[in-house]
PDB file of C-alpha atoms in Angstrom:
ATOM      1  CA  MET A  71       3.470 -15.031  -5.884  1.00 39.00           C
ATOM      2  CA  THR A  72       1.783 -17.548  -6.360  1.00 41.00           C
ATOM      3  CA  GLN A  73      -1.652 -18.347  -7.677  1.00 45.00           C
ATOM      4  CA  PHE A  74      -4.855 -18.176  -6.718  1.00 45.00           C
ATOM      5  CA  ASP A  75      -5.982 -22.121  -6.315  1.00 47.00           C
ATOM      6  CA  GLU A  76      -9.733 -21.190  -5.608  1.00 47.00           C
ATOM      7  CA  THR A  77     -10.075 -22.008  -2.292  1.00 56.00           C
ATOM      8  CA  PRO A  78     -11.851 -18.885  -1.345  1.00 72.00           C
ATOM      9  CA  LEU A  79     -10.761 -15.938   0.234  1.00 81.00           C
ATOM     10  CA  TYR A  80     -13.636 -14.787   1.993  1.00 76.00           C
ATOM     11  CA  GLN A  81     -17.728 -15.625   2.120  1.00 78.00           C
ATOM     12  CA  ASP A  82     -20.735 -13.793   3.483  1.00 75.00           C
ATOM     13  CA  GLY A  83     -24.381 -14.050   2.113  1.00 69.00           C
ATOM     14  CA  GLY A  84     -22.956 -11.868  -0.721  1.00 74.00           C
ATOM     15  CA  GLY A  85     -20.693 -14.356  -2.426  1.00 82.00           C
ATOM     16  CA  THR A  86     -17.726 -15.733  -2.773  1.00 89.00           C
ATOM     17  CA  PHE A  87     -15.262 -14.540  -3.274  1.00 92.00           C
ATOM     18  CA  GLY A  88     -11.565 -15.260  -4.494  1.00 93.00           C
ATOM     19  CA  LEU A  89      -8.799 -13.966  -7.003  1.00 94.00           C
ATOM     20  CA  ARG A  90      -8.072 -15.333 -10.465  1.00 93.00           C
ATOM     21  CA  ALA A  91      -4.000 -14.438 -12.111  1.00 93.00           C
ATOM     22  CA  VAL A  92      -4.886 -11.892 -15.001  1.00 96.00           C
ATOM     23  CA  ASP A  93      -4.790 -12.671 -19.142  1.00 96.00           C
ATOM     24  CA  PRO A  94      -3.735 -10.052 -20.791  1.00 97.00           C
ATOM     25  CA  GLU A  95      -4.927 -10.561 -23.609  1.00 96.00           C
ATOM     26  CA  LYS A  96      -8.469 -12.231 -22.671  1.00 97.00           C
ATOM     27  CA  ASP A  97      -9.039  -8.689 -19.874  1.00 97.00           C
ATOM     28  CA  ALA A  98      -7.616  -6.236 -20.909  1.00 98.00           C
ATOM     29  CA  GLU A  99     -10.647  -4.440 -22.072  1.00 98.00           C
ATOM     30  CA  LEU A 100     -12.736  -5.317 -19.436  1.00 98.00           C
ATOM     31  CA  VAL A 101      -9.751  -3.615 -16.822  1.00 98.00           C
ATOM     32  CA  ALA A 102      -9.899  -0.441 -19.828  1.00 98.00           C
ATOM     33  CA  ALA A 103     -13.155   0.036 -18.571  1.00 98.00           C
ATOM     34  CA  TRP A 104     -13.222   0.762 -14.705  1.00 98.00           C
ATOM     35  CA  MET A 105      -9.336   2.639 -15.751  1.00 97.00           C
ATOM     36  CA  ASN A 106     -11.626   5.060 -17.817  1.00 97.00           C
ATOM     37  CA  ASP A 107     -15.028   5.369 -15.183  1.00 96.00           C
ATOM     38  CA  PRO A 108     -14.101   8.847 -14.097  1.00 96.00           C
ATOM     39  CA  GLU A 109     -13.765   8.185  -9.954  1.00 94.00           C
ATOM     40  CA  VAL A 110     -10.915   5.880 -11.040  1.00 95.00           C
ATOM     41  CA  SER A 111      -9.672   7.567 -13.436  1.00 94.00           C
ATOM     42  CA  PRO A 112      -7.644  10.792 -11.567  1.00 94.00           C
ATOM     43  CA  TYR A 113      -5.909   8.080  -8.855  1.00 94.00           C
ATOM     44  CA  TRP A 114      -4.398   5.424 -11.471  1.00 94.00           C
ATOM     45  CA  GLU A 115      -3.772   7.481 -14.048  1.00 93.00           C
ATOM     46  CA  LEU A 116      -4.037   4.256 -16.723  1.00 95.00           C
ATOM     47  CA  ASP A 117      -7.395   5.752 -17.992  1.00 96.00           C
ATOM     48  CA  GLY A 118      -6.647   5.270 -22.016  1.00 96.00           C
ATOM     49  CA  PRO A 119      -7.427   2.930 -24.945  1.00 97.00           C
ATOM     50  CA  VAL A 120      -7.650  -0.898 -24.397  1.00 98.00           C
ATOM     51  CA  GLU A 121      -3.951  -1.064 -25.933  1.00 97.00           C
ATOM     52  CA  ARG A 122      -2.527   0.809 -22.986  1.00 97.00           C
ATOM     53  CA  ILE A 123      -4.136  -1.536 -20.262  1.00 98.00           C
ATOM     54  CA  ALA A 124      -3.051  -4.496 -21.956  1.00 98.00           C
ATOM     55  CA  ALA A 125       0.438  -2.711 -22.351  1.00 98.00           C
ATOM     56  CA  HIS A 126       0.723  -1.974 -18.604  1.00 98.00           C
ATOM     57  CA  LEU A 127      -0.957  -5.945 -17.485  1.00 98.00           C
ATOM     58  CA  TRP A 128       1.594  -7.141 -19.709  1.00 98.00           C
ATOM     59  CA  THR A 129       4.314  -5.112 -17.540  1.00 97.00           C
ATOM     60  CA  GLN A 130       2.063  -6.718 -14.289  1.00 97.00           C
ATOM     61  CA  VAL A 131       2.955 -10.412 -15.708  1.00 96.00           C
ATOM     62  CA  GLU A 132       6.409  -9.716 -17.503  1.00 96.00           C
ATOM     63  CA  SER A 133       7.904  -8.212 -13.672  1.00 95.00           C
ATOM     64  CA  GLY A 134       8.921 -11.091 -11.584  1.00 94.00           C
ATOM     65  CA  TYR A 135       7.762  -9.106  -8.813  1.00 96.00           C
ATOM     66  CA  SER A 136       4.590  -8.116  -9.227  1.00 96.00           C
ATOM     67  CA  THR A 137       0.783 -10.354 -10.383  1.00 96.00           C
ATOM     68  CA  PRO A 138      -2.341  -8.067 -11.983  1.00 97.00           C
ATOM     69  CA  TYR A 139      -5.612 -10.449 -10.248  1.00 96.00           C
ATOM     70  CA  LEU A 140      -9.538 -10.768 -10.611  1.00 96.00           C
ATOM     71  CA  GLY A 141     -11.176 -10.684  -7.607  1.00 95.00           C
ATOM     72  CA  CYS A 142     -14.139 -12.202  -8.383  1.00 93.00           C
ATOM     73  CA  VAL A 143     -17.867 -12.891  -6.566  1.00 91.00           C
ATOM     74  CA  ASP A 144     -19.029 -16.126  -7.629  1.00 89.00           C
ATOM     75  CA  GLY A 145     -17.330 -16.241 -10.514  1.00 89.00           C
ATOM     76  CA  THR A 146     -17.641 -12.392 -11.557  1.00 92.00           C
ATOM     77  CA  PRO A 147     -15.303 -10.294 -11.747  1.00 95.00           C
ATOM     78  CA  MET A 148     -15.752  -7.500 -10.056  1.00 96.00           C
ATOM     79  CA  SER A 149     -12.002  -5.714  -8.621  1.00 96.00           C
ATOM     80  CA  TYR A 150      -8.177  -5.382  -9.862  1.00 98.00           C
ATOM     81  CA  TRP A 151      -5.788  -5.841  -7.469  1.00 97.00           C
ATOM     82  CA  GLU A 152      -1.802  -6.024  -7.976  1.00 98.00           C
ATOM     83  CA  LEU A 153       0.201  -7.978  -5.370  1.00 97.00           C
ATOM     84  CA  TYR A 154       3.954  -7.537  -5.735  1.00 97.00           C
ATOM     85  CA  ARG A 155       6.933  -7.949  -3.576  1.00 97.00           C
ATOM     86  CA  ALA A 156       7.363  -3.914  -2.613  1.00 97.00           C
ATOM     87  CA  ASP A 157      10.803  -5.012  -1.954  1.00 97.00           C
ATOM     88  CA  LEU A 158      11.979  -5.364  -5.309  1.00 97.00           C
ATOM     89  CA  ASP A 159       9.005  -2.332  -6.559  1.00 96.00           C
ATOM     90  CA  PRO A 160      10.351   0.938  -7.549  1.00 96.00           C
ATOM     91  CA  LEU A 161       8.559   2.090  -4.263  1.00 96.00           C
ATOM     92  CA  SER A 162      11.618   0.455  -2.726  1.00 97.00           C
ATOM     93  CA  ARG A 163      13.408   3.357  -3.831  1.00 96.00           C
ATOM     94  CA  TYR A 164      11.551   5.973  -1.159  1.00 97.00           C
ATOM     95  CA  TYR A 165      10.636   4.091   1.955  1.00 97.00           C
ATOM     96  CA  ARG A 166      13.054   1.601   3.850  1.00 96.00           C
ATOM     97  CA  ALA A 167      11.682  -1.942   2.631  1.00 97.00           C
ATOM     98  CA  ARG A 168      12.022  -4.612   4.570  1.00 97.00           C
ATOM     99  CA  PRO A 169      13.003  -8.441   2.455  1.00 96.00           C
ATOM    100  CA  ARG A 170      10.407  -9.444   1.318  1.00 97.00           C
ATOM    101  CA  ASP A 171       7.181  -6.451   2.285  1.00 98.00           C
ATOM    102  CA  ALA A 172       4.598  -7.252   0.122  1.00 98.00           C
ATOM    103  CA  GLY A 173       2.419  -4.567  -2.175  1.00 98.00           C
ATOM    104  CA  VAL A 174      -1.370  -4.498  -2.647  1.00 98.00           C
ATOM    105  CA  HIS A 175      -3.622  -1.844  -5.634  1.00 97.00           C
ATOM    106  CA  VAL A 176      -6.250  -2.204  -5.811  1.00 97.00           C
ATOM    107  CA  LEU A 177      -9.366  -0.887  -7.540  1.00 97.00           C
ATOM    108  CA  LEU A 178     -13.243  -1.840  -7.142  1.00 96.00           C
ATOM    109  CA  GLY A 179     -14.014  -1.839 -10.647  1.00 94.00           C
ATOM    110  CA  PRO A 180     -18.229  -1.767 -11.334  1.00 93.00           C
ATOM    111  CA  PRO A 181     -19.469   1.399  -9.084  1.00 92.00           C
ATOM    112  CA  ALA A 182     -22.050  -1.069  -6.971  1.00 91.00           C
ATOM    113  CA  TYR A 183     -19.443  -2.431  -4.916  1.00 92.00           C
ATOM    114  CA  ARG A 184     -17.867   0.778  -3.511  1.00 91.00           C
ATOM    115  CA  GLY A 185     -19.186   2.505  -0.801  1.00 88.00           C
ATOM    116  CA  ARG A 186     -20.796  -0.356   0.634  1.00 89.00           C
ATOM    117  CA  GLY A 187     -17.846  -1.815   3.147  1.00 91.00           C
ATOM    118  CA  LEU A 188     -16.666  -4.197   1.043  1.00 92.00           C
ATOM    119  CA  GLY A 189     -12.832  -2.594   0.286  1.00 94.00           C
ATOM    120  CA  PRO A 190     -11.750  -3.041   3.643  1.00 96.00           C
ATOM    121  CA  VAL A 191     -13.211  -6.808   4.307  1.00 95.00           C
ATOM    122  CA  LEU A 192     -11.171  -7.839   0.983  1.00 95.00           C
ATOM    123  CA  LEU A 193      -8.251  -6.236   1.489  1.00 97.00           C
ATOM    124  CA  ARG A 194      -8.031  -7.058   4.757  1.00 96.00           C
ATOM    125  CA  ALA A 195      -8.865 -11.206   3.454  1.00 95.00           C
ATOM    126  CA  VAL A 196      -6.371 -10.491   0.581  1.00 96.00           C
ATOM    127  CA  THR A 197      -3.789  -9.105   2.655  1.00 97.00           C
ATOM    128  CA  ASP A 198      -4.124 -12.455   5.081  1.00 95.00           C
ATOM    129  CA  TRP A 199      -3.610 -13.950   2.110  1.00 95.00           C
ATOM    130  CA  GLN A 200      -0.500 -12.372   0.675  1.00 95.00           C
ATOM    131  CA  LEU A 201       1.169 -12.645   4.320  1.00 96.00           C
ATOM    132  CA  ARG A 202      -0.393 -15.875   4.449  1.00 94.00           C
ATOM    133  CA  THR A 203       1.438 -17.677   1.491  1.00 93.00           C
ATOM    134  CA  ASP A 204       4.652 -16.289   2.282  1.00 94.00           C
ATOM    135  CA  PRO A 205       6.291 -16.068   5.944  1.00 93.00           C
ATOM    136  CA  TYR A 206       8.913 -14.272   5.015  1.00 95.00           C
ATOM    137  CA  ALA A 207       6.931 -11.410   4.872  1.00 96.00           C
ATOM    138  CA  GLU A 208       6.537  -9.364   7.844  1.00 96.00           C
ATOM    139  CA  ARG A 209       4.140  -6.742   6.593  1.00 98.00           C
ATOM    140  CA  VAL A 210       2.021  -5.586   3.567  1.00 98.00           C
ATOM    141  CA  VAL A 211       2.827  -2.308   1.881  1.00 98.00           C
ATOM    142  CA  ALA A 212      -0.580   0.554  -0.226  1.00 98.00           C
ATOM    143  CA  GLU A 213       0.394   3.959  -0.652  1.00 98.00           C
ATOM    144  CA  PRO A 214      -3.046   5.318  -2.380  1.00 98.00           C
ATOM    145  CA  ASP A 215      -3.163   8.475  -3.504  1.00 97.00           C
ATOM    146  CA  VAL A 216      -3.692  11.333  -0.684  1.00 97.00           C
ATOM    147  CA  ARG A 217      -6.538  12.716  -2.945  1.00 96.00           C
ATOM    148  CA  ASN A 218      -8.640   8.720  -2.161  1.00 96.00           C
ATOM    149  CA  ILE A 219      -9.653  10.302   0.386  1.00 95.00           C
ATOM    150  CA  ARG A 220     -12.160   6.527   0.264  1.00 94.00           C
ATOM    151  CA  SER A 221      -9.345   4.710  -0.259  1.00 96.00           C
ATOM    152  CA  VAL A 222      -6.889   5.544   2.451  1.00 98.00           C
ATOM    153  CA  ARG A 223     -10.162   4.834   4.943  1.00 97.00           C
ATOM    154  CA  ALA A 224     -10.532   1.748   3.115  1.00 97.00           C
ATOM    155  CA  PHE A 225      -7.114   0.767   4.220  1.00 98.00           C
ATOM    156  CA  GLU A 226      -7.147   1.254   7.415  1.00 98.00           C
ATOM    157  CA  ARG A 227     -10.883  -0.356   8.072  1.00 97.00           C
ATOM    158  CA  ALA A 228      -8.310  -3.650   7.033  1.00 97.00           C
ATOM    159  CA  GLY A 229      -5.512  -2.477   9.592  1.00 97.00           C
ATOM    160  CA  PHE A 230      -3.248  -0.676   7.438  1.00 98.00           C
ATOM    161  CA  ARG A 231      -1.288   2.507   9.369  1.00 98.00           C
ATOM    162  CA  VAL A 232      -0.020   5.196   8.041  1.00 98.00           C
ATOM    163  CA  ALA A 233       3.692   5.603   8.395  1.00 98.00           C
ATOM    164  CA  SER A 234       4.304   8.712   6.434  1.00 97.00           C
ATOM    165  CA  TYR A 235       4.061  10.532   3.318  1.00 98.00           C
ATOM    166  CA  LEU A 236       5.817  10.603  -0.090  1.00 97.00           C
ATOM    167  CA  GLU A 237       6.276  12.412  -2.924  1.00 97.00           C
ATOM    168  CA  LEU A 238       6.248  10.085  -5.821  1.00 96.00           C
ATOM    169  CA  PRO A 239       6.928  11.317  -9.116  1.00 94.00           C
ATOM    170  CA  GLU A 240       2.910  10.930 -10.137  1.00 93.00           C
ATOM    171  CA  LYS A 241       1.469  11.271  -6.754  1.00 96.00           C
ATOM    172  CA  ARG A 242       1.596  12.618  -3.339  1.00 97.00           C
ATOM    173  CA  ALA A 243       1.143   9.288  -1.377  1.00 98.00           C
ATOM    174  CA  ALA A 244       0.240   8.034   2.095  1.00 98.00           C
ATOM    175  CA  LEU A 245       2.547   5.055   3.021  1.00 98.00           C
ATOM    176  CA  MET A 246       0.504   2.210   5.137  1.00 98.00           C
ATOM    177  CA  PHE A 247       1.789  -0.572   5.981  1.00 98.00           C
ATOM    178  CA  ARG A 248      -0.196  -3.348   7.965  1.00 98.00           C
ATOM    179  CA  GLY A 249       1.917  -6.305  10.294  1.00 96.00           C
ATOM    180  CA  ARG A 250       0.890  -9.527  10.621  1.00 89.00           C
ATOM    181  CA  THR A 251      -0.173  -8.712  14.034  1.00 79.00           C
ATOM    182  CA  GLU A 252      -2.449  -6.219  13.336  1.00 65.00           C
TER     183      GLU A 252
END
């Protein structure tokens, strides 16, 4: 995955949004705080000690197909992103993956950023960037937990459409796609 090069992905009166690659050693504590939030933990299932999050972040970095990022507004971290090659991910065993399918997971960290309509805007900006940086990717895949209605709606508002529902080992998911034309 291409690293963010300091070009803003989104800008409005609330600030400039961009991505920076996660440093598992430096960022684990912050991401762990977000993962331990009671509004987040039922869906991500990564709550627990900082060491657990650090191990997860290292797994992402070392996977060869996934890159974890922090989304920042004016340099302040406010979201966690996993941008990945869905066709290389274990998810590809559960749907008809196309070559170069991109994938996205997102978590808006501090509660102050949730429920303001920011999720769809940032999802659109980030997935536009994914499709721009990989001209061979035809679509972006997401599979939010069906219980997380706010997340599913945010993906829909960002242009994703539900294709089916998946029974994954850890959750029942809405399999969603956003193509280049959406």
